[in-house]
XYZ file of C-alpha atoms in Angstrom:
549
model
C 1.594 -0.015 9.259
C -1.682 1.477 8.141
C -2.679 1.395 4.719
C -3.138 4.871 2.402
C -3.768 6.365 5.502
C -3.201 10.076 5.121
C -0.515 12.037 7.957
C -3.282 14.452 8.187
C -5.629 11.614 9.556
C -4.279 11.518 12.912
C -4.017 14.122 16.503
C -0.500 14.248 17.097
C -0.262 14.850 13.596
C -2.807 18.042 13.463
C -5.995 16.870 13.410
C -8.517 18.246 15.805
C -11.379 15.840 14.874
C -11.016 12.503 14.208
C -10.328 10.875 18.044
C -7.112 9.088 17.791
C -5.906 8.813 21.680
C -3.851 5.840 21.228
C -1.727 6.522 18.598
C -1.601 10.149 19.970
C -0.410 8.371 23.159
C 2.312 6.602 21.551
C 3.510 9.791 20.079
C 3.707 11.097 23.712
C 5.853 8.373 25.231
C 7.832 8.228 22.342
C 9.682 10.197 19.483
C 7.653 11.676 16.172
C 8.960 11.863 13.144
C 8.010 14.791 11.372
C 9.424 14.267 7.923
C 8.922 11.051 7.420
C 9.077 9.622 3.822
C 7.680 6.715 2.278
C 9.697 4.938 -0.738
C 6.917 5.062 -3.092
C 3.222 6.514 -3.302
C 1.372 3.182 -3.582
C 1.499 0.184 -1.504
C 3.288 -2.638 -3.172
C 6.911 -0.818 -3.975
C 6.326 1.298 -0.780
C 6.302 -2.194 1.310
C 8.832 -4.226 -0.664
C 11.206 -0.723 0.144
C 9.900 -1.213 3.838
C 11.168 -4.692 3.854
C 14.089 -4.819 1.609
C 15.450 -1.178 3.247
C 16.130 -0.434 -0.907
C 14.154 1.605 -3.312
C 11.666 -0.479 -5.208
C 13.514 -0.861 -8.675
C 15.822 -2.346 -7.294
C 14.228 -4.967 -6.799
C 11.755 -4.918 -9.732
C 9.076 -3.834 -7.585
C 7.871 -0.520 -9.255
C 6.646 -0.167 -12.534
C 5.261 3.140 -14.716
C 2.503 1.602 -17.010
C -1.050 0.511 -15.750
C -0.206 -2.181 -13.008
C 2.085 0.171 -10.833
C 0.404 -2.345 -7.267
C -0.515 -5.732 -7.648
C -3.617 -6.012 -9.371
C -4.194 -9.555 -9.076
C -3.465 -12.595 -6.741
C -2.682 -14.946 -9.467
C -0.312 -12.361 -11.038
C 3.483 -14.132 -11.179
C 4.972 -11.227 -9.604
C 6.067 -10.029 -6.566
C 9.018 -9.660 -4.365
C 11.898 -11.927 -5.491
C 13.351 -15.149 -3.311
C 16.323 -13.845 -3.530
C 15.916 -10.150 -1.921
C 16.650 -10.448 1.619
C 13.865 -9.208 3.983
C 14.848 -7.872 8.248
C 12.270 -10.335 8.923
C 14.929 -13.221 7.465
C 17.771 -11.632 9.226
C 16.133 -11.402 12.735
C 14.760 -15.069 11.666
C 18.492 -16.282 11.140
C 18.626 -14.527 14.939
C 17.008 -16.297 17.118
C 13.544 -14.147 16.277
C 9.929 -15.428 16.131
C 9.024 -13.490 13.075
C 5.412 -12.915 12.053
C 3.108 -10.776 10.106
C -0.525 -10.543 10.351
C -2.886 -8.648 8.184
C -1.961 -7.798 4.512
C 0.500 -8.902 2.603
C 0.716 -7.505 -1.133
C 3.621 -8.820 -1.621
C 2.718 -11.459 -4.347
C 2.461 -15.681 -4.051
C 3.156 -17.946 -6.496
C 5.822 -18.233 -9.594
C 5.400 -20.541 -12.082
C 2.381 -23.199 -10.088
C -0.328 -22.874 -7.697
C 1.034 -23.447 -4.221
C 4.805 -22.561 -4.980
C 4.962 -20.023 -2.940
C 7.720 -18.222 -4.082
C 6.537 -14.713 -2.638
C 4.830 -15.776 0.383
C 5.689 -14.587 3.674
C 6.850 -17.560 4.678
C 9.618 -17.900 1.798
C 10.980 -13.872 2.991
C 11.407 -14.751 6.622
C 8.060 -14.781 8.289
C 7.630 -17.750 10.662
C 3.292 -17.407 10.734
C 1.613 -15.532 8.757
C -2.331 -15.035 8.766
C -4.442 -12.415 6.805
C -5.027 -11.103 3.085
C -1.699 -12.187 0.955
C -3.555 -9.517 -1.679
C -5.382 -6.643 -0.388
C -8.731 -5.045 0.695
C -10.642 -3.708 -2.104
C -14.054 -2.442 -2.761
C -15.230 -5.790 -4.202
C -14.398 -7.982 -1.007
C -17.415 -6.304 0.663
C -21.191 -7.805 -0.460
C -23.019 -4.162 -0.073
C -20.269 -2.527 -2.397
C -21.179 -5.495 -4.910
C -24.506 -5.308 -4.565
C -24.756 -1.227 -5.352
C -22.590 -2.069 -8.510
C -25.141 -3.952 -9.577
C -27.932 -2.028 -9.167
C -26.201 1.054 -10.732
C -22.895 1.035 -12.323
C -23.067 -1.848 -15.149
C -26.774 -0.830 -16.311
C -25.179 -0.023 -19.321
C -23.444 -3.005 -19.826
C -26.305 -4.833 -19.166
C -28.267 -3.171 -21.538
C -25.136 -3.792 -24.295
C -24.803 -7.500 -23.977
C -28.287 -8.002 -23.715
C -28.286 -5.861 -27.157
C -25.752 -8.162 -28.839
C -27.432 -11.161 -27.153
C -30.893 -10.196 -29.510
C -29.039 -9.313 -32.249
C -27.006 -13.015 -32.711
C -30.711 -14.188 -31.700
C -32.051 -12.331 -34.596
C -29.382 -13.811 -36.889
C -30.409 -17.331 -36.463
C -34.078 -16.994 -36.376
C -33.247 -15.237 -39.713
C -31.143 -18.143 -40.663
C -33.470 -20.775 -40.259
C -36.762 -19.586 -41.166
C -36.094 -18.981 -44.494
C -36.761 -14.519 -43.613
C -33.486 -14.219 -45.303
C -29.788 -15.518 -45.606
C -27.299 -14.259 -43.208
C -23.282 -15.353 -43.711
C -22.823 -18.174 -40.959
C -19.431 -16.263 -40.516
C -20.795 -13.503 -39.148
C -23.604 -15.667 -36.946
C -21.218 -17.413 -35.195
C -19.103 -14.352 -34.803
C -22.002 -11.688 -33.108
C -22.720 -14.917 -31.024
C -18.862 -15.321 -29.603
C -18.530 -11.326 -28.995
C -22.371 -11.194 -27.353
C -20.549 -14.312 -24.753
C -17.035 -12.292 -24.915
C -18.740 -9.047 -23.379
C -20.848 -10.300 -21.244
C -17.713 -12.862 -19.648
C -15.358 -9.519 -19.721
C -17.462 -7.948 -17.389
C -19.611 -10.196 -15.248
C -16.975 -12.926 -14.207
C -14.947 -10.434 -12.958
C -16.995 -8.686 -10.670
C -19.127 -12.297 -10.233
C -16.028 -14.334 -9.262
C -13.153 -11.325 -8.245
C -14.104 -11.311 -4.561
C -13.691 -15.168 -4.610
C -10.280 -15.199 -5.906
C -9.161 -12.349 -4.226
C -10.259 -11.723 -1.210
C -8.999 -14.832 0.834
C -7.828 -15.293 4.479
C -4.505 -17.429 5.069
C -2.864 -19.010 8.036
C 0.734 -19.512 6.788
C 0.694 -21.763 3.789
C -3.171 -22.982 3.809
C -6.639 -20.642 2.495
C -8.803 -20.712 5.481
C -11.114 -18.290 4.428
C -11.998 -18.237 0.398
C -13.996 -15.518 0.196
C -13.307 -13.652 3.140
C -15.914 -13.015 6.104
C -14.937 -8.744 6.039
C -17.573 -8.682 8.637
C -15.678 -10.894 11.176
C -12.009 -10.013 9.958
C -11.022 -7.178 12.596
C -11.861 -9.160 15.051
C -10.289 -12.657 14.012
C -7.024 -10.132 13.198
C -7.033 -8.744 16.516
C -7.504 -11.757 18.183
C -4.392 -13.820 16.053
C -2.421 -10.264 17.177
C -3.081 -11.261 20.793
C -2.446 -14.686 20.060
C 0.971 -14.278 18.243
C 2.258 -12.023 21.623
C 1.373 -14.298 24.224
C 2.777 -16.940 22.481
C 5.845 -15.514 22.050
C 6.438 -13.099 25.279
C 8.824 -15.050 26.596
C 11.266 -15.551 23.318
C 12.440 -12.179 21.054
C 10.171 -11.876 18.450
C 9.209 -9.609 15.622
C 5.374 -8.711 14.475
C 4.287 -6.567 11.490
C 0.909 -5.375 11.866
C -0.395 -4.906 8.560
C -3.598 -3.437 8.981
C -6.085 -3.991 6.315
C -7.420 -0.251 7.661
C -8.238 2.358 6.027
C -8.772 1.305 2.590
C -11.329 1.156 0.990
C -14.140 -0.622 1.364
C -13.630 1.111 5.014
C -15.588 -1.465 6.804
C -16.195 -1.079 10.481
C -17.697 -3.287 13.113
C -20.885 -1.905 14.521
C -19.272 -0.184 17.613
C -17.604 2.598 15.568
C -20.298 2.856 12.967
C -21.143 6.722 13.024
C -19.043 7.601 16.261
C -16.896 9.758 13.975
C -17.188 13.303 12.147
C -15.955 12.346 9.050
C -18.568 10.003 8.167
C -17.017 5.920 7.376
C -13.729 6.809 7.118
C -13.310 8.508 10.319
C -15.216 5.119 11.687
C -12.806 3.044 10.216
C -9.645 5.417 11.652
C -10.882 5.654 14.998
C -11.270 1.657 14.773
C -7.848 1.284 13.742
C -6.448 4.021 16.778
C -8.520 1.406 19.459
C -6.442 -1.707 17.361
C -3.205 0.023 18.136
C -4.600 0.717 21.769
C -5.410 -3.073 22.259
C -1.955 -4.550 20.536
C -0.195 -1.894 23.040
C -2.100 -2.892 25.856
C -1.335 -6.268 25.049
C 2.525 -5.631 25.091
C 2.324 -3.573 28.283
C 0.201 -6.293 30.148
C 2.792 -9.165 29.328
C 5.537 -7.018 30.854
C 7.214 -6.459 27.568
C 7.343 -2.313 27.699
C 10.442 -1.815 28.654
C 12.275 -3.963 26.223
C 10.161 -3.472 22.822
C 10.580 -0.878 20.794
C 7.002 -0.060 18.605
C 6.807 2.012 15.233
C 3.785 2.773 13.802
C 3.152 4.607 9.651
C 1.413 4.602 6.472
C 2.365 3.123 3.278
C 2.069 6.570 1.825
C -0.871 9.470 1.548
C -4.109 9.462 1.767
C -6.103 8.660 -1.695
C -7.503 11.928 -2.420
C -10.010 10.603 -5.630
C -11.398 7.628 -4.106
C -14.952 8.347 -3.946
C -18.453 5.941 -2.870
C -21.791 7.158 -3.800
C -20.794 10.512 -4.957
C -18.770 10.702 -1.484
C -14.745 11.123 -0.715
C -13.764 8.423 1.131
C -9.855 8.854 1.043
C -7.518 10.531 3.568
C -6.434 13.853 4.518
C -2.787 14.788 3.828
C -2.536 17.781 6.185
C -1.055 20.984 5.263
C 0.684 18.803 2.242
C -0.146 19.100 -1.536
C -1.733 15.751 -3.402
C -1.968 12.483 -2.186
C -1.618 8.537 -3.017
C -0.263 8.005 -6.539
C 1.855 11.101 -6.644
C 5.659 10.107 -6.268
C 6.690 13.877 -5.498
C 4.212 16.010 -4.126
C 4.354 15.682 -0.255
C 0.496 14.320 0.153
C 1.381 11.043 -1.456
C 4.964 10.614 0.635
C 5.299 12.197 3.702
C 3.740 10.022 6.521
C 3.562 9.847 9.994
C 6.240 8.330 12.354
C 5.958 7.106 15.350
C 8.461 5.235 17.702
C 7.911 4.220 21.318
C 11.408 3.087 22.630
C 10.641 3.402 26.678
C 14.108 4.228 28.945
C 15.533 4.785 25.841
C 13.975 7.725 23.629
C 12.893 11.010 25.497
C 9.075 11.130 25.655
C 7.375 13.465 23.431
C 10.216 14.026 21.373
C 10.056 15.428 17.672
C 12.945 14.183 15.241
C 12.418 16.898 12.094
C 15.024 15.140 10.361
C 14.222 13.584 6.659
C 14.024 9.965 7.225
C 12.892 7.195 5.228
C 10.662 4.262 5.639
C 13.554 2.069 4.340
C 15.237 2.871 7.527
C 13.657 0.829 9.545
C 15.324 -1.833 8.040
C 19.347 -1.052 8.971
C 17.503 0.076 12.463
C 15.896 -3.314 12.908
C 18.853 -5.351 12.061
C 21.252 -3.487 14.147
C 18.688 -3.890 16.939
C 18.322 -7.710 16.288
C 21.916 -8.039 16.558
C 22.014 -8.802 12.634
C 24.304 -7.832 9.239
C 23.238 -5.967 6.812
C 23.422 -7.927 3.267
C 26.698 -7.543 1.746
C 25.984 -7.924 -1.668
C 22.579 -5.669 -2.219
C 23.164 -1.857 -1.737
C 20.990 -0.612 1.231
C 19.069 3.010 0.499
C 17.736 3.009 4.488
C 19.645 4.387 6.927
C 19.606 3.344 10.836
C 17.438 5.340 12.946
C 19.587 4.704 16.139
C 21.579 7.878 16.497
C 18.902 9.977 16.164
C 16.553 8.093 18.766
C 19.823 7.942 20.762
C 20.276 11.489 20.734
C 23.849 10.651 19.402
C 23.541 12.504 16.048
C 21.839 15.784 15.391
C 21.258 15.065 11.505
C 19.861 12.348 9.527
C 22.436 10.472 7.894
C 19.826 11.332 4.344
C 21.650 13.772 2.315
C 19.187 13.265 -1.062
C 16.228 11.285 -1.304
C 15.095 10.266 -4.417
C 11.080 10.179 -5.295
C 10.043 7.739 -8.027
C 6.880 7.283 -9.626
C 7.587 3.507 -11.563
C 10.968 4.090 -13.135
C 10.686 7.602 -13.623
C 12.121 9.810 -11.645
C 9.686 12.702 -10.320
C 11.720 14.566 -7.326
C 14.571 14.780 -5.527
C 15.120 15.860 -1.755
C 18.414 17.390 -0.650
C 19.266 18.215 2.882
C 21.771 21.203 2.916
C 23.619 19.695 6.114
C 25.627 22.895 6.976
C 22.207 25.390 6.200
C 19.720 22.883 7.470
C 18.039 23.796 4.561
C 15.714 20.912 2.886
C 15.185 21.505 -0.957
C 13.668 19.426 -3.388
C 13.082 19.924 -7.196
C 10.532 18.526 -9.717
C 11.613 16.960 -12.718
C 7.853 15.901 -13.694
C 4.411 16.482 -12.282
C 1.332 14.919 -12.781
C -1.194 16.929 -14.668
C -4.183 17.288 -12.324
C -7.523 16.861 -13.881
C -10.193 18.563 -13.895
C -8.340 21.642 -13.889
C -7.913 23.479 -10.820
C -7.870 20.444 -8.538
C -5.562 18.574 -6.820
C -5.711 15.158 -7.770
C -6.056 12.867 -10.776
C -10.182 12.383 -10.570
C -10.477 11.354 -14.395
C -8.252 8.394 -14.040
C -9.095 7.892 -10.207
C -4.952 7.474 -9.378
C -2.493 9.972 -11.419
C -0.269 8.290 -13.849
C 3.234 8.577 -13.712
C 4.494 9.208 -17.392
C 3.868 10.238 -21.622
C 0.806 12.654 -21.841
C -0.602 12.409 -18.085
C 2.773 14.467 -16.719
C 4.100 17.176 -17.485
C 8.123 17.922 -17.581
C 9.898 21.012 -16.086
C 13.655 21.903 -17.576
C 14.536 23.496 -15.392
C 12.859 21.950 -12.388
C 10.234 22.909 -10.001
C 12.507 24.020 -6.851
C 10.730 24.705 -3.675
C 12.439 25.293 0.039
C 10.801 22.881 2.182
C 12.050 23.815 5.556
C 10.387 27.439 4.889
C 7.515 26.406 2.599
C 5.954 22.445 3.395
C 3.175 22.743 1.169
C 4.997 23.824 -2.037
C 2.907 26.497 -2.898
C 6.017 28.937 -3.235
C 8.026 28.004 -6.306
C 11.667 29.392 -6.525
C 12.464 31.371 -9.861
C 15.520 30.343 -11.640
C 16.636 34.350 -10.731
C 16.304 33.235 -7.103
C 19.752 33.818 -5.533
C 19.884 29.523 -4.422
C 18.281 28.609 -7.572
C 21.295 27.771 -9.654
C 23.650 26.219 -7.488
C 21.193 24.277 -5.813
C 19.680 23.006 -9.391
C 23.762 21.993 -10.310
C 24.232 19.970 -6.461
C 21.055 17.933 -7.159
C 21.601 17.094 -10.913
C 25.334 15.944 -9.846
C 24.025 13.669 -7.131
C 21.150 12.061 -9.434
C 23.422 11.353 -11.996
C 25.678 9.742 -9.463
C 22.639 7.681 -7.915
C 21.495 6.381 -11.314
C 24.775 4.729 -11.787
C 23.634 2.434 -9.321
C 20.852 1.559 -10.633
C 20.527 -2.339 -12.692
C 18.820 -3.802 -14.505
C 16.503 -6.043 -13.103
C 13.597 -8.465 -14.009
C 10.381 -6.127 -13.999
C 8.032 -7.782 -11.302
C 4.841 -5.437 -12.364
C 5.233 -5.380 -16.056
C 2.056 -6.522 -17.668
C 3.495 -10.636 -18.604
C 4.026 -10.607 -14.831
C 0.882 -8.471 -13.279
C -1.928 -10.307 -15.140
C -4.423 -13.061 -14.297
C -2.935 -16.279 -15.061
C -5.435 -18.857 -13.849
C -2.869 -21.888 -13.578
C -1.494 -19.760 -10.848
C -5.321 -19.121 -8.847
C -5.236 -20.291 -5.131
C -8.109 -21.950 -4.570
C -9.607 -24.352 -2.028
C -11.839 -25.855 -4.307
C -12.396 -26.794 -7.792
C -11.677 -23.947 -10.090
C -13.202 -21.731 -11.058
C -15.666 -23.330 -7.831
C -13.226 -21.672 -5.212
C -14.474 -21.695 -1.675
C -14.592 -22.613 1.711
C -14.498 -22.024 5.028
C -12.115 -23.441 7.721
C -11.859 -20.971 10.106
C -15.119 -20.978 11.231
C -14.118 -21.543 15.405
C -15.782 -18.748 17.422
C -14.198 -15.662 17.901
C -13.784 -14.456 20.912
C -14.340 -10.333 20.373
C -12.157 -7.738 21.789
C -13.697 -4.460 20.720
């Protein structure tokens, strides 16, 4: 699984530029899917609905105010003990389960080294990599142009307040003139306030953030970004030959291609598209290398390999006046937008040799969340009886033993609020899917949020359409061609669709809210840290890597 990697990013998925042989390779030998969906627009509900097979409210795992991801790794949420994971099925199975790269997924509960989220409590027998994620501030050249540039102005404001409560006391005690202690003490507490609010964050973020783990223990607090492709595609190798001769399951979490797009120095400038292209043709040669690996160990014939995004490419991410995000193809917006294509449809890829038909295309609506029912039927396991599964098994259709996906209506959340619905017309073929709410691009004429960086999912920042936004997929991908509510389908399409959300809502619970803001906050009780806090560092994984790029 790549990360906010766009389905416009890749060959077999249209694009003529960026050099992705391996992953175009896969496609070949295997079976693309062409409308393939992910859960959610943004990486932590898209993954828990990857894991669980069940759309992220379900769970708790989506929310609609500010904290819609993870924003923290000492936040208290994340995905609950007590959802059940493929990994823990295929664990329960025989399977050597493992996961390397990032997890985003949550840690702790209610102390520092509970646990409660880790990958080791949903499943996972090793886990080593990033239990947050990659962000800008894990790399030391994105801190260091911050510095020079962006917080001039707050610089200039504390040090402002800092001569001011100066001023106060020198006035104080020289007898210049008599100041109320009150409001002395209280200029000196905001001066320390605002100059804390912004400087220990971006002094002491990349230290509590961006850490390395090997199953339970920090090994790596802050991370070495320079060294972590390699030390990840070395514990990949590592995890297969220690397992080739047992059935085992590996998610490949690549921290690639978000932002801070670092690349090691072989693919910096190879590509057209400047250090995102690097960092995409790095992550093709990754897949390349783990495949290789599989091949070499004998292991073709009996593993089957899937490769995706979380969801779109982020359209507004920007670095030094530059877009640094992913391409979404022929498909409108991008990461952050629940219903617009860009942020949802991603590629598919699965290599099942003697099994699937090489170079096959499936242009069936399927989900992410079926990879779960497809995993556990393939690990010989039972789906949970008491949780209500959204996924549905990918096996006919790689079989060649169905013609349609088993999907009839997909429903496309932003947080709790419900932005789109899909509907597959079985007898027409036809794939509709109406708008209930859009976000409200900004500046106008663009597409994308670029005021508030990722669009917002609900109150002033959308906009509501009674009736809905109807567009015919199968004869119009990029939504550019709204249907009229004249339009001969229009009406009896509109009825089908309301009928089947009102019947899906009825499943929906209530359910503890894993992102709200008491759970997706800092709570420093809850830090990991290998050290003293706030003193968190250290370094124990300091053996030499041996590279393989």
């Amino acid at each position: 699984m790549a990360d906010d990697l766009g389905i416009g990013d890749i060959g077999c998925f249209g694009n003529d530029t960026i050099r992705t042989p391996n992953i175009d390779k896969l496609a070949k030998e295997g079976v693309k899917l062409t409308q393939h969906i992910a859960a959610a627009p943004i990486c932590t509900p898209s993954r828990a609905a990857f894991l669980t097979g069940r759309y992220p409210m379900r769970s708790g795992m989506d929310f609609s105010g500010a904290g819609r991801a993870l924003m923290c790794l000492s936040a208290s949420g994340g995905l609950p003990p007590n959802e059940t994971t493929f990994a823990k099925i295929l664990q329960a199975n025989g399977y050597s389960t493992g996961i390397i790269g990032k997890w985003h997924q949550g840690l702790n509960c209610e102390t520092r080294g509970d646990h409660c989220h880790h990958p080791l409590s949903h499943g996972f027998n090793y886990f080593y990599g990033m239990p947050f994620t990659l962000f800008r501030e894990c790399q030391t050249e994105f801190r260091k142009t911050f510095y020079a540039h962006s917080p001039s102005h707050l610089s200039l404001y504390s040090q402002v307040l800092a001569i001011t409560a100066v001023t106060l006391i020198t006035v104080k005690y020289t007898n210049l003139g008599i100041r109320p202690l009150k409001l002395m003490i209280c200029c000196v507490l905001f001066s320390l306030l605002y100059f804390l609010s912004w400087y220990i964050p971006l002094g002491f973020t990349h230290y509590w953030n961006c850490i390395v783990m090997r199953n339970h223990e920090i090994v790596q607090q802050p991370m070495n970004i320079q060294r972590t492709t390699h030390e990840i595609l070395q514990e990949l190798h590592q995890f297969i030959e220690r397992n080739k001769n047992i059935p085992f399951l590996l998610f490949v979490s690549f921290l690639h291609v978000h932002t801070p797009l670092v690349s090691t120095k072989r693919f910096i400038g190879n590509s057209r598209h400047g250090i995102y292209g690097d960092n995409v043709e790095e992550m093709d040669f990754m897949v390349g290398s783990i495949v290789d690996a599989i091949d070499n160990t004998g292991l073709k014939n009996n593993t089957l390999i899937y490769f995706t995004s979380d969801h779109g490419g982020h359209l507004e991410v920007t670095y030094v006046n530059t877009q640094v995000g992913g391409w979404n193809g022929i498909y409108k917006g991008g990461k952050g937008m629940a219903g617009w294509e860009g942020g949802i449809r991603v590629p598919g890829i699965i290599r099942w040799t003697n099994v699937v038909r090489p170079d096959t295309i499936i242009d069936e609506p399927t989900s992410l969340m079926d990879i779960y029912p497809t995993v556990v039927q393939l690990g010989g396991g039972e789906l949970p009886n008491d949780k209500i599964i959204d996924g549905r098994s990918l096996v006919p259709l790689l079989k060649n033993q169905a013609t349609h996906s088993e999907h009839e209506f997909l429903f496309h959340y932003c947080g709790r609020n419900l932005h789109a619905v899909r509907w597959h017309q079985k007898d027409s073929g036809t794939i509709w899917k109406a708008h209930y709410m859009t976000p409200i691009f900004h500046p106008e004429g663009a597409v994308g949020c670029y005021d508030t960086i990722l669009c917002k999912c609900e109150g002033e920042h959308v906009m509501l359409h009674n009736p809905p936004l109807l567009f015919n997929l199968s004869e119009d991908p990029s939504e550019s061609k709204q249907l009229q509510p004249l339009d001969t389908h229009f009406e009896a399409v509109i009825s089908k669709i309301d009928l089947a959300v009102a019947e899906h809502q009825k499943t929906i619970s209530t359910v503890p809210q894993q992102l709200s803001l008491s759970n997706n906050r800092w709570k420093p009780w809850l830090q990991p840290c290998c050290g003293t806090f706030p003193f968190c560092w250290c370094n124990k994984d300091n053996t030499n890597v041996t590279s393989l790029i």
